[in-house]
Structures are given as C-alpha cells and as structure tokens.
XYZ file of C-alpha atoms in Angstrom:
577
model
C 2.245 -20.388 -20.002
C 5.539 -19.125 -18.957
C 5.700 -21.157 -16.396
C 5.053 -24.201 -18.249
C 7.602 -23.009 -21.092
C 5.001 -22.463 -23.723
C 3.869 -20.086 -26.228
C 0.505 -18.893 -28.024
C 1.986 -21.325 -30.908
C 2.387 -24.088 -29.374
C -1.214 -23.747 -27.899
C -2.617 -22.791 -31.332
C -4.972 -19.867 -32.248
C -8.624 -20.967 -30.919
C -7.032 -22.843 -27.468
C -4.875 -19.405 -26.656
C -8.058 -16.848 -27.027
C -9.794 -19.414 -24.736
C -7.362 -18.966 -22.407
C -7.268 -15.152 -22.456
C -10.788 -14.311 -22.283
C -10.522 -16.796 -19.018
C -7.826 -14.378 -17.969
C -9.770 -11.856 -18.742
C -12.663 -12.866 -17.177
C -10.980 -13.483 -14.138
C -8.852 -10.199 -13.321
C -10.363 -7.923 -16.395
C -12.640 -6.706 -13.839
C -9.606 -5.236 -11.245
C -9.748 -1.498 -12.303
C -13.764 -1.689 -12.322
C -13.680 -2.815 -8.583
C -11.202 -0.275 -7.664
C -13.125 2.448 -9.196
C -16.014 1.338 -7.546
C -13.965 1.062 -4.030
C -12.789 4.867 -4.981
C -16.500 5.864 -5.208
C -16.275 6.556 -8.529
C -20.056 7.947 -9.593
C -21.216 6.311 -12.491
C -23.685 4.360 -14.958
C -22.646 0.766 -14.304
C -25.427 -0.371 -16.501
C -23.773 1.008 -19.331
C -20.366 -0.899 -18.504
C -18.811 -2.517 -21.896
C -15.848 -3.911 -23.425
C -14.082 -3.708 -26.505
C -14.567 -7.116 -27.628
C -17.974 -7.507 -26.772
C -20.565 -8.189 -30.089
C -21.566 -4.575 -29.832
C -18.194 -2.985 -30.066
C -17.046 -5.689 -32.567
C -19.823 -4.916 -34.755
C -18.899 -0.993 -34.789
C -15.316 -2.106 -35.635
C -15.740 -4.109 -38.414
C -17.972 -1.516 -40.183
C -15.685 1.302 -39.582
C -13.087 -1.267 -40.784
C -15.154 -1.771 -43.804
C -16.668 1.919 -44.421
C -12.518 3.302 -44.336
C -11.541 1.151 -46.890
C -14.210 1.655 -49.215
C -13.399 5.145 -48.740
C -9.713 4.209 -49.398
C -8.506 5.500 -45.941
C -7.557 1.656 -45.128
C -5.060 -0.072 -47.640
C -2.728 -2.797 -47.791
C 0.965 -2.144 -48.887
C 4.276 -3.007 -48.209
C 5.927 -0.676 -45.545
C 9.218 -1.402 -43.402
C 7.644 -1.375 -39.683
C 8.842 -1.948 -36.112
C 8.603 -5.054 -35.312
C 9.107 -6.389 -32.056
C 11.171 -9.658 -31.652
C 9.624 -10.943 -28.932
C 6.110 -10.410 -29.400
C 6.737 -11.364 -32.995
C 4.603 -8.418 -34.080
C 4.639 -5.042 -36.141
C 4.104 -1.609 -34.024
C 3.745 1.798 -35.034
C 6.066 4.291 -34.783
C 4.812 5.852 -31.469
C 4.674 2.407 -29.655
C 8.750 2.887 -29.795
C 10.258 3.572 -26.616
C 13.496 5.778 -27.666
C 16.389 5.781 -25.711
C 19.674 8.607 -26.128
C 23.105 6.788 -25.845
C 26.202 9.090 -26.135
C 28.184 6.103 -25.997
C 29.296 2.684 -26.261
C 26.861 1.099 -23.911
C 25.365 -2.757 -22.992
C 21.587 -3.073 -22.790
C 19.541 -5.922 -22.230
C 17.010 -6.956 -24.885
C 14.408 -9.326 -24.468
C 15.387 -12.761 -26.055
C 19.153 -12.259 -25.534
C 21.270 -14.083 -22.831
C 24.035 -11.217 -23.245
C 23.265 -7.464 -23.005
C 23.562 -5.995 -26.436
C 26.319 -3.464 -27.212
C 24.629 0.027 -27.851
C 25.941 3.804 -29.070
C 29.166 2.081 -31.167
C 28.710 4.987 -34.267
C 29.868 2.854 -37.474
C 30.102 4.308 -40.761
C 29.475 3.344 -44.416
C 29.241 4.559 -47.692
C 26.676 3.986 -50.571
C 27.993 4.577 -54.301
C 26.114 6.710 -56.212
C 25.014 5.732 -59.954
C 26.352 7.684 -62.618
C 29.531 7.896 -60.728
C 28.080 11.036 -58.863
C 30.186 9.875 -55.753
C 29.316 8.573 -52.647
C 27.334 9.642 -49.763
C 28.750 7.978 -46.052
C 26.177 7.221 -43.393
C 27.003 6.984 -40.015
C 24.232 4.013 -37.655
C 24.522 2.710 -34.419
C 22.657 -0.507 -36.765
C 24.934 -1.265 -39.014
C 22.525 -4.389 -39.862
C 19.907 -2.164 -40.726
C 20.908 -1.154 -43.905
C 19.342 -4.279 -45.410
C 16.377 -2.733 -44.882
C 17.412 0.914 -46.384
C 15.344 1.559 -49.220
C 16.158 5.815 -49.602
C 18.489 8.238 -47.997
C 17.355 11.106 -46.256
C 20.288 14.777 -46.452
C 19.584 18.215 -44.727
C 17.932 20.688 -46.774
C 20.244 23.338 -45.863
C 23.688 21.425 -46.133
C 25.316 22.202 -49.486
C 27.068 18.926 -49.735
C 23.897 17.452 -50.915
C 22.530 20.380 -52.733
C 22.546 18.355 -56.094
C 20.667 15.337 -54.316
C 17.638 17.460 -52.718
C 14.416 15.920 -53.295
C 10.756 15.798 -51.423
C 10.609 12.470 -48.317
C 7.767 15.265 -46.335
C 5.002 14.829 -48.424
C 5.803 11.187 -47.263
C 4.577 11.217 -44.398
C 3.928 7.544 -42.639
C 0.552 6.187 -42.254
C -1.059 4.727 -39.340
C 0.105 0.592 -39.491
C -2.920 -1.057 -37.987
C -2.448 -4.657 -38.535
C -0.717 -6.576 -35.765
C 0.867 -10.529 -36.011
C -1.423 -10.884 -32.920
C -4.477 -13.265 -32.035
C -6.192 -11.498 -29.794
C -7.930 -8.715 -30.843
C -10.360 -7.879 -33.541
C -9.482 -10.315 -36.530
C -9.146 -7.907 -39.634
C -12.267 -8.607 -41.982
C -10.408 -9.199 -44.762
C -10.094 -12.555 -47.140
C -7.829 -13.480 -49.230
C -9.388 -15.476 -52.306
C -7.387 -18.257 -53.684
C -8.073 -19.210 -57.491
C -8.308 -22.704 -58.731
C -6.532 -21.196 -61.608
C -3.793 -19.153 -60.318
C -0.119 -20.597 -60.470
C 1.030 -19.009 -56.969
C -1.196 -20.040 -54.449
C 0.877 -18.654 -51.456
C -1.177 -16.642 -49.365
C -1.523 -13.068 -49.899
C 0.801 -13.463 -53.219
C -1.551 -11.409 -55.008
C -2.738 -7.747 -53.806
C -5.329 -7.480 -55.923
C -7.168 -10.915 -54.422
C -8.441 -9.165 -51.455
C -11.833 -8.568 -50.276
C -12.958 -6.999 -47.444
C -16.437 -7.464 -45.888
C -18.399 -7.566 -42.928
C -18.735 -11.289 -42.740
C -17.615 -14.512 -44.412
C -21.272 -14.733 -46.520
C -20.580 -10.874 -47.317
C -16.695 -11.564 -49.370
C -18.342 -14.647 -50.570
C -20.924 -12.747 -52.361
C -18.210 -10.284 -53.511
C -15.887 -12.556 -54.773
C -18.515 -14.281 -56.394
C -18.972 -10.759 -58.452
C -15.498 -10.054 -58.888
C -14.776 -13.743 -60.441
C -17.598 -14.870 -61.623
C -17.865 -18.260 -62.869
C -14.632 -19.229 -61.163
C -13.854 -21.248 -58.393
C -12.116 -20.134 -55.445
C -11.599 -20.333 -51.695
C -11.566 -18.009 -49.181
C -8.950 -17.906 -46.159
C -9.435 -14.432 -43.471
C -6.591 -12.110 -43.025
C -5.165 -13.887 -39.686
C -3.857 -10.663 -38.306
C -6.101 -8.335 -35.865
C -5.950 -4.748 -35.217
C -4.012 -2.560 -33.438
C -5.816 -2.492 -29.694
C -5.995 1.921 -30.835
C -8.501 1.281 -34.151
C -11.044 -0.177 -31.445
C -10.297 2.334 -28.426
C -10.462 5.101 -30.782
C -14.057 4.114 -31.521
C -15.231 3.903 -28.143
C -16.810 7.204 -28.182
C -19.132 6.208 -31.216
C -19.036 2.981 -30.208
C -20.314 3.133 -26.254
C -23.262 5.024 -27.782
C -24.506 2.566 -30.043
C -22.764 3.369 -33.129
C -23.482 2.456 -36.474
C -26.914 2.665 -35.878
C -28.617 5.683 -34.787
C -29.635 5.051 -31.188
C -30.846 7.496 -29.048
C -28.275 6.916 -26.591
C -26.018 8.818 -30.077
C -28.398 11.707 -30.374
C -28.450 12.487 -27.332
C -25.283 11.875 -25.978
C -22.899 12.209 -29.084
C -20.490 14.742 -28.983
C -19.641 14.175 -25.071
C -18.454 17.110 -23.627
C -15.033 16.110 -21.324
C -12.743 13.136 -22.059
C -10.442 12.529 -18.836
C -7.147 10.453 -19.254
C -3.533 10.851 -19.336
C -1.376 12.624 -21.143
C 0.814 9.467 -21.888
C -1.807 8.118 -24.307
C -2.230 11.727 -26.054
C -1.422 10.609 -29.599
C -2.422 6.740 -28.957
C -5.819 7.138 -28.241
C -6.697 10.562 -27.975
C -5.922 11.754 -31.882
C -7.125 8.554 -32.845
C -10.625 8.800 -31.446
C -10.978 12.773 -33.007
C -9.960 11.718 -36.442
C -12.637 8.502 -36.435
C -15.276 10.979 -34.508
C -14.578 12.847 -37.443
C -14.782 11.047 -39.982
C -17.340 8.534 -39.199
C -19.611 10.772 -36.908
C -19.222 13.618 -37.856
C -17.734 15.730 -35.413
C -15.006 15.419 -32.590
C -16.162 13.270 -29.859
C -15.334 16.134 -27.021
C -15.141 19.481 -26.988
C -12.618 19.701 -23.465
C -9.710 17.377 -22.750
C -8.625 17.134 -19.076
C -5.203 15.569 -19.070
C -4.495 13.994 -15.348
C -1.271 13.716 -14.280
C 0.420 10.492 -13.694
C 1.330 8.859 -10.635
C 5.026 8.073 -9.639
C 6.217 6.897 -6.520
C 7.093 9.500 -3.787
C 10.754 9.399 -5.524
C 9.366 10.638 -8.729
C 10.247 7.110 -10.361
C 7.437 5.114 -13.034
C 5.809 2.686 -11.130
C 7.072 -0.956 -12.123
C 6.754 -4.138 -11.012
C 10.349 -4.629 -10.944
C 10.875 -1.866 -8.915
C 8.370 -3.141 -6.333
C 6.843 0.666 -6.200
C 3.404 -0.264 -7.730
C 0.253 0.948 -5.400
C -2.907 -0.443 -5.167
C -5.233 1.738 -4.252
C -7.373 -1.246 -2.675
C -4.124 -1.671 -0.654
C -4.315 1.787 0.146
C -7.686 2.162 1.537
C -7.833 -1.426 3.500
C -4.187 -0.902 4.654
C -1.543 -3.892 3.942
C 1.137 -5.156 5.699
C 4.869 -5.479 4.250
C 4.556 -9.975 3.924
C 0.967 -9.287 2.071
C 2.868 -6.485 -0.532
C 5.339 -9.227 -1.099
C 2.947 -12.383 -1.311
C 1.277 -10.007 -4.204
C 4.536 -9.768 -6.063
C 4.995 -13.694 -5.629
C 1.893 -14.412 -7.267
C 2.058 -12.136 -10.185
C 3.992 -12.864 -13.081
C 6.886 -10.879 -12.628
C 10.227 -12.370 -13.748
C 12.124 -14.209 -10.742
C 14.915 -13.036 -11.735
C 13.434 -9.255 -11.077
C 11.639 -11.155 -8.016
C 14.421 -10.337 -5.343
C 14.840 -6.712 -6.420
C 10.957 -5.998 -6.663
C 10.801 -7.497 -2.796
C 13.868 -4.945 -1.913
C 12.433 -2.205 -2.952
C 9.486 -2.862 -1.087
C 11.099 -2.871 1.882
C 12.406 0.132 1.377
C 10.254 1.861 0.569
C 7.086 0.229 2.919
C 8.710 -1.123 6.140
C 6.235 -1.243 7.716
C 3.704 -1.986 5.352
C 1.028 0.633 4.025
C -1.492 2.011 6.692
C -5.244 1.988 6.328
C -6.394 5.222 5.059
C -9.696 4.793 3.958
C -11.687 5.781 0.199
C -12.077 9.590 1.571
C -8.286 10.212 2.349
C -6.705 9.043 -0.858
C -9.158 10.748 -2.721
C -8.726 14.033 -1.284
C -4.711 13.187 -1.194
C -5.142 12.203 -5.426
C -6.831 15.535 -5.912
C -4.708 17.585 -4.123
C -2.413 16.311 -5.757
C -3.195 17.750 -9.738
C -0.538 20.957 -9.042
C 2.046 19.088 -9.889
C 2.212 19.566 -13.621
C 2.201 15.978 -14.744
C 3.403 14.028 -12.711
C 2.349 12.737 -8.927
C 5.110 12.093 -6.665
C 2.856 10.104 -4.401
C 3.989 9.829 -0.856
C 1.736 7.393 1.506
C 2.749 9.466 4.376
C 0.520 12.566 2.763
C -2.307 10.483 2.561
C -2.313 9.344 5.815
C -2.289 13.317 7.248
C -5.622 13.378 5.203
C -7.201 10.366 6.901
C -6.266 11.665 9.955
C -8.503 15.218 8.721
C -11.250 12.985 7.951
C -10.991 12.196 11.974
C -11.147 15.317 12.762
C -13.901 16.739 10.521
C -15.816 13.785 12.055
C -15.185 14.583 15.212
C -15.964 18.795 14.883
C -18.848 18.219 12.644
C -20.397 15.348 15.064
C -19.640 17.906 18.370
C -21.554 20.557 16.046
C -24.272 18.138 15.604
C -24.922 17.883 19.465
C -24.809 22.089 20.039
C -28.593 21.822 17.826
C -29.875 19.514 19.919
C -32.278 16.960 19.798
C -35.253 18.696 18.956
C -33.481 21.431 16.601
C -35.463 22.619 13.472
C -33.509 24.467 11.354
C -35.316 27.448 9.606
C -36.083 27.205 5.464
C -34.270 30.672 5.399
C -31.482 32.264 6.939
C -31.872 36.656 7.457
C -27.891 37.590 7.389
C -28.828 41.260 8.600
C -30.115 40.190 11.861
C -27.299 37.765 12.289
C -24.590 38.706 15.034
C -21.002 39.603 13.565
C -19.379 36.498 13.882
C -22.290 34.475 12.301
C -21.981 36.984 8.845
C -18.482 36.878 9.001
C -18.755 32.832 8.320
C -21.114 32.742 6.228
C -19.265 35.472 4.319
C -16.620 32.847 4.005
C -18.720 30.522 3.174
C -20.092 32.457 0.516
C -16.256 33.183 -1.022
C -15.448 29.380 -0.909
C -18.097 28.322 -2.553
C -17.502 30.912 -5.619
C -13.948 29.898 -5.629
C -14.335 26.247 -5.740
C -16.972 26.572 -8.598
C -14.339 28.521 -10.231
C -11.641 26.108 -9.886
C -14.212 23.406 -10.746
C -15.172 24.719 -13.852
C -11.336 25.583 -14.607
C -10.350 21.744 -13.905
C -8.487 23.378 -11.379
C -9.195 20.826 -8.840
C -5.794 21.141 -6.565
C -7.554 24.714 -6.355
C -11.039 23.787 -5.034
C -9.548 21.290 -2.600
C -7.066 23.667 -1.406
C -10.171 26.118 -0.970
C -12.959 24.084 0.754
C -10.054 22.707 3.260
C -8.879 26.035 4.424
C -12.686 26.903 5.132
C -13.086 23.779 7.232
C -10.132 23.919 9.215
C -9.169 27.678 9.628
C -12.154 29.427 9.629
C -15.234 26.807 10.508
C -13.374 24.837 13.039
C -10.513 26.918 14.185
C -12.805 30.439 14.410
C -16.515 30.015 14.391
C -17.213 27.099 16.637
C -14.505 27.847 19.224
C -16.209 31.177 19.187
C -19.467 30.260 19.903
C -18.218 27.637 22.634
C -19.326 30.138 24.951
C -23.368 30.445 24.205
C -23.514 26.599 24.899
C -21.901 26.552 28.379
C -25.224 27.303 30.234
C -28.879 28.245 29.585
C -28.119 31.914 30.449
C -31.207 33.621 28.797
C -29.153 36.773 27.632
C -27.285 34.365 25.314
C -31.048 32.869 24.007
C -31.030 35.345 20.302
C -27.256 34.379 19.649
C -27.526 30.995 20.561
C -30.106 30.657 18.236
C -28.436 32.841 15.485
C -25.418 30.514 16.441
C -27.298 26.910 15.663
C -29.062 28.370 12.924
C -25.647 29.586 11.068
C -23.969 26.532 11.825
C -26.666 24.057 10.704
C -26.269 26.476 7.543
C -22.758 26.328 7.235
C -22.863 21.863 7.613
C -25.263 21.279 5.124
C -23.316 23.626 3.056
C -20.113 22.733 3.790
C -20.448 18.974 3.518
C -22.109 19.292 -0.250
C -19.613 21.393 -1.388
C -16.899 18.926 0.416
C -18.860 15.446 -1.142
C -17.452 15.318 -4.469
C -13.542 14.684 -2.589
C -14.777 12.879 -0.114
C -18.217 11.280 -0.909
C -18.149 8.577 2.255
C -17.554 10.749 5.305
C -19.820 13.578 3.827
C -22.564 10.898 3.011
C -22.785 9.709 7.115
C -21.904 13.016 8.255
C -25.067 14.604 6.185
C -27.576 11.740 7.010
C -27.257 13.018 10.686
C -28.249 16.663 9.617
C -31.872 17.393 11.050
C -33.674 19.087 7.952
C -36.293 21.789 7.684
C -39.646 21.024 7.782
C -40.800 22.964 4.977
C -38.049 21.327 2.609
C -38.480 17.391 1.641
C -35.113 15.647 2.504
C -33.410 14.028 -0.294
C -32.655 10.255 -0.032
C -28.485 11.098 -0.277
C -26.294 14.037 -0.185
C -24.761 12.914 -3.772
C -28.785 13.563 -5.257
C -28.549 16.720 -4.254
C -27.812 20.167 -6.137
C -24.304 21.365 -5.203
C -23.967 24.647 -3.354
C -24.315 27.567 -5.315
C -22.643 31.195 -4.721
C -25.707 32.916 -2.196
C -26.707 36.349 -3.712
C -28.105 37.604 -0.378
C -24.571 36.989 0.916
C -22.732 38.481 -1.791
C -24.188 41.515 -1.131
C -23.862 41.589 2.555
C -20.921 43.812 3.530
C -17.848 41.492 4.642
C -16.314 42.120 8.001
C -13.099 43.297 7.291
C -9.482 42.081 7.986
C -9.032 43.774 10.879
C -12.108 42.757 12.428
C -11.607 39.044 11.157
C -8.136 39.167 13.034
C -9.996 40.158 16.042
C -12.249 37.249 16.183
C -9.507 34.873 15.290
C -7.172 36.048 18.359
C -10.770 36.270 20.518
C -11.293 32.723 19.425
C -7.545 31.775 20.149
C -8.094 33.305 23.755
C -11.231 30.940 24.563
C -9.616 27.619 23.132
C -6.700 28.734 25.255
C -9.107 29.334 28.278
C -10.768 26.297 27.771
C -7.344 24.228 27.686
C-alpha cells in the first residue's frame, strides 16, 4: 500500500481487512515456525488466534457481560491520539521521552523535525478575581484541550485552590479508530423522529448486543412502536481487551468446557516484562472478573533480547536476529536481501544495510537449534535484558561437537553386545565410579532446584560444568586405562566402569534434553537399554532424572581425594598426548 501511495481509506473498510487477513495468512504464521524450528514442546492441536469465531465469540460476550455490569461505558475523555495512525491510545501505549532542552525531533507526517523542550509560559485568570495561576508547557497548543488544572498538595501558593483530581483516576480507553480488530458490538439507533440524526449525537441511543438480531430486539423494547435504524459502532477494540482474554478464551470460555475445568487457573504465564501492564494486568483483572479467579498463580518474566551492544533491536538499525537465520546460518548479501524486501523505509534502507555490516561481516554462522538454545538460556542472569552476542552462541555449537564426540567415544567403550544392569550397587563400585555418580547425584538436585526457582541460567550453568569438568575432563580420561587391553585384572572395574558410565549417559542426557532437545534425542536413541526395562519411544517421553536416594546417602569422596583424581586424570590425558 505504501508503495502504491495508498491508505486503508482509499481502499475502504471490507477491501483493507481482505487484504490483511491475506497478510496475515501469509507471514502470521513466522513466530509459529520459529518456535517449532526452536523445538518448542507443545500442543499444536490447540493452536488459535484471536480473531478466529471462537475467540470472537468470547470477546463479544465479555464485551457485552462488562457493560451490563457497567464496567464498559461510553463518555467523552481527552485521549492520545496518534496522528498518523489516526487513532486514540491509552496512556501506557505513550512512549515518553525527557528533553532538558530546546531540541528537533522527527515526527511521523512532518517534512521538518519538530522543535522540542522550548518551556513557554501562560497564565489562566481566575474567576472572582482570585488571581491568576501561570503554567509553564513545552505544548503551548495544548491548552485547547485543558479542561482543569492540577497544583501540589504541599505548595502553599495554592493552598486556597486544593481540591481532589486522585479519586480521578483514568479508565482503561478501549475503543480504537481502527478496522481491524474486533468491531465493538455496539449500535447506534437512529429515530425517524429525532431532529439530529448525526451519528452518535445522542448517548442515550446506544445498544449493545451480541449480534445485529440481538440490538434489534432491544431497540425494539426500548422504542417500541417507533421506527428506527440501526448503524454498528465502526470502531474495534484495543488489540489488549482480546489478549487479555486469551486465558479464558484458549479454554473454551463462555461455555463450560472441560478443557476450563480442568485446565483453568493455569499455573505459569511466560512473557516479557515489556508487556507487564499491557497484557499481563489486563488478563488478571478479566480472569477475575469473568472467571473467577486469576488466570496464573506464577509469572516468569524473560528478559529481552538486545543486540550484543545492549541496543533494542530495530529494523532501522539493521540489528534484528532471526533465529531461523541463526540456526541455518546466513550470509551478509542474504541479511541484506531480507531488509530489501521488508517494508522498512528507504530512507532508513542505507543505514539498516550499514549496520549490518558492522555488525555481521561476515554474515551469521550456522549454529544449529541446540546451541542457541542453550546460548538463550544461559543467558536469563542478566536481569532483563540479553546482550546477545553471535560469537557466544557459536562457542556452544562448538560444545554440542564435543559432547557428540565424548558421548559417541563412550558409546563404543560398552560395546556391541553391552547390557546394562536394571540397578546400579554404589558400595561395590570402585572410588572413582562413586565419586561421579556422587556428582551426578548433586547436579541433578541442583538443577531441579534452579528449575523449580526459574532459575534457569542456574541449571544450565550446573548440568554444563558436570559434562565438561567432571564427566569428560575426570571420569572418562580416568578410566581410559581399563579399555587399553583385555588384561583380566582390570575385568571387575571395567565392568564397574561401563556400568557407571552407561548410568551417568542416560542420566546425563535427560537431565541435559530440555536445553538441548536435538543432540540429546540422537545421542539417547544410541543408548543400549536394560532388558528388564521397556525402552521408551523418545528421550522427551521420558520422566526427568530425579535426585537418587541410594546416592545421597553414600559418603562423598572428599576434596582432597577429588583433587587427586583430577591431577591423576590430568597425568593420563597428558600421557596419552
């Protein structure tokens, strides 16, 4: 449309939502492929959308149930409204920017940047010559609008004007000058009889139903005997109302499904911390109100993801990431063919492309689902925020190489005809075979800790530092040795030694699946299994490690010893180099 100078007016109302939902239609389903590419584990069958009949069915009647309730009501407020949208918003869609002073900003619709910060002053007379009270704006135009002035409390120049403007507090504006979106079921009724037939002249000729047939029987009752006609509130509703229903709604709400018995309240709601009071208070006061109880009971509030200089990511900065881009890999001409074909500006086009090739010369390297996962999780220490570096991801695709590589040479010390047993005995075990499975035993506790904390950084951090420094750097370069030959004095520990380590794999790779569910998922298909157990179809069907009571109350070899068998295992990679 931009490109053929037009706008949703000059397309009209039904011709513009035909050509969104074919937007939407074709690139609404972006995020849903990338969280399938990310592995993302869940119940695609119950995949919906806000505008769907379902959802708009849930709206409307909330729409309808509030206002009978008087929670919803028309009135004349001053708003934000957005010049180039041509739309109201509410008070936290406002971006607010501090200007200390005089300063040139460009505004959307303006040729010219717009002088900022100038402080002018004016003065409204007071009736009953009670003086004059001088206000100082950066909007000097806005006092058209002014309707009341607001003084300190505490500042005895205004003692004698003191009033109450906190018990008027602003309600939630949820109409917008839109057309797509929910269309608000309300109808203005026009009278034969009425001498202004403007619409909406009248407040009190509103109805608000479910349907058309539904205000036509109510306006029937409310004039009856008099002939009218019926025109729908053009406006929709803010994009919020509807999102803030999805917990009820996604369930089956208004009517009583199972799926809502069961299922209503949910237990965690994941999202960012950006969209706290947009969505998230939104959704708890309609849970509320119209089911009853808050949707969740735990919040987890991700952090969001910058570029590895801490900036937003923005199309006109040319910092935005894909993760599809991230896991295939993408060279530095395909990043900029994507900026060409979205609809970015052209006159931001040349400064996107720069910062591109700043900040990818060379493009972005494949790293694979596993490695940007693990990098993403890892990643949750930093408060809110994610100063995401490529570079960091690609040091965890190259760990994914070598956990493939260590778990695949531990696969060929068992042997082709290995059976591992149902049960390990720890007591009969030799020293370095309890010491890892001590270890074992820790992680596991401590990432079911941090797991249940949402301290994932934690749990990462902890089933890493098992694989690399104590699984691969310790245990199997210590028991290199038993595998060298068939000596038969070596026969018990190499046993004990296959036995542990089959232990420690299966273990180590369920606990590790939920970071990294692709390399864990080939890696564990390879595991031989005992014969006494049946063999689930995948590692993600099966029950996730839990914290192994015999361990726990085996004695753990203590530091000094553990130093021991890290400088004896140092000595045989050293040996064997």
């Amino acid at each position: 449309m931009r490109e053929k100078q037009l706008t949703r007016h000059d397309l009209g109302r039904e011709k513009f939502i035909s050509e969104v939902w074919e937007w939407k239609n074709k690139y609404g389903g972006t995020i849903l492929q990338q969280l399938r590419r990310l592995g993302a584990s869940l119940d695609w069958s119950r995949e919906c959308f806000t505008m769907d009949d379902k959802r708009s069915k849930a709206v409307t009647e909330a729409f309808v149930r509030l206002y009978k309730q008087g929670l919803i009501y028309r009135d004349l407020r001053l708003v934000n409204w957005d010049c180039v949208l041509r739309t109201a918003i509410s008070d936290i869609e406002v971006d607010y920017i501090d200007i200390k002073e005089k300063f040139p900003l460009k505004v959307p619709g303006y040729d010219k940047p717009v002088e900022f910060g100038v402080l002018i002053k004016f003065a409204y007379p007071l009736e009953g010559n009670l003086g004059e009270i001088v206000v100082a704006t950066t909007r000097i135009e806005t006092m058209l609008g002014d309707t009341a002035i607001a003084v300190h409390p505490d500042d005895a120049r205004f003692k004698q004007f003191h009033g109450k403007w906190l018990e008027n507090i602003r309600d939630w504006c949820i109409s917008r000058q839109l057309w797509w979106g929910h269309q608000i079921p309300a109808w203005y009724v026009t009278l034969e009889d009425d001498e202004l037939k403007e619409f909406g002249i009248h407040d009190d000729h509103w109805v608000v139903a479910r349907n058309e047939e539904e205000a036509q029987d109510e306006a029937n009752q409310r004039y009856n005997g008099k002939k009218f006609h019926l025109n729908q509130d053009p406006d929709v509703l803010d994009t919020w109302f509807s999102s803030g229903l999805f917990p009820l709604s996604v369930l089956g709400w208004p009517d009583d499904t199972e799926d809502l018995k069961a299922f209503y309240p949910t237990s965690v709601l994941e999202t960012g911390h950006d969209i706290l009071f947009f969505w998230v208070a939104r959704m708890v006061m309609l849970g509320m109100k119209l089911g009853g109880d808050v949707p969740f009971r735990n919040i987890y509030l991700h952090p969001m993801i910058r570029d590895a200089h801490g900036r937003k990511m923005s199309k006109s900065l040319g910092n935005v990431i894909d993760p599809i881009e991230v896991i295939n890999g993408i060279s530095l001409e395909g990043l900029y063919k994507r900026l060409e074909d979205s609809n970015l500006d052209p006159k931001e086009l040349g400064k996107a492309i720069e910062g591109q090739k700043k900040d990818f010369p060379n493009g972005i390297d494949e790293c694979g689902v596993d490695a940007l996962r693990f990098a993403l999780v890892s990643y949750t220490a930093q408060s809110d925020k994610i100063n995401l570096d490529i570079q960091r991801v690609v040091g965890y695709r190259q760990w994914c190489n070598k956990l493939w590589n260590a778990v695949r040479f531990a696969i060929s010390k068992l042997g082709d005809n290995y059976i591992p047993p149902a049960n390990l005995t720890p007591d009969v075990l030799p020293f370095s075979c309890q010491w890892i499975l001590s270890v074992l035993n820790k992680t596991i506790c401590k990432t079911l800790q941090s797991l249940e904390s949402f301290e994932f950084s934690q749990a990462t951090t902890a089933v890493y530092s098992w694989w690399q420094y104590q699984l691969c750097d310790v245990f199997i370069e210590a028991i290199k040795p038993y595998f060298t030959g068939n000596d038969p004095k070596f026969a018990s520990e190499r046993r004990f030694s296959q036995d542990t380590l089959w232990f420690c794999l299966d273990n180590g790779l369920r606990l590790l699946h939920p970071f990294m569910p692709f390399v864990t998922e080939e890696l564990w298909q390879r595991l031989p299994s005992p014969k006494e157990c049946k063999r689930e179809e995948s590692i993600m069907i099966c029950s996730y490690p839990s914290a192994i009571e015999v361990l726990a109350a085996t004695q753990t070899p203590g530091e000094a010893g553990k130093n021991w068998f890290q400088g004896a295992a140092d000595a045989v990679r050293q040996f064997h180099c």
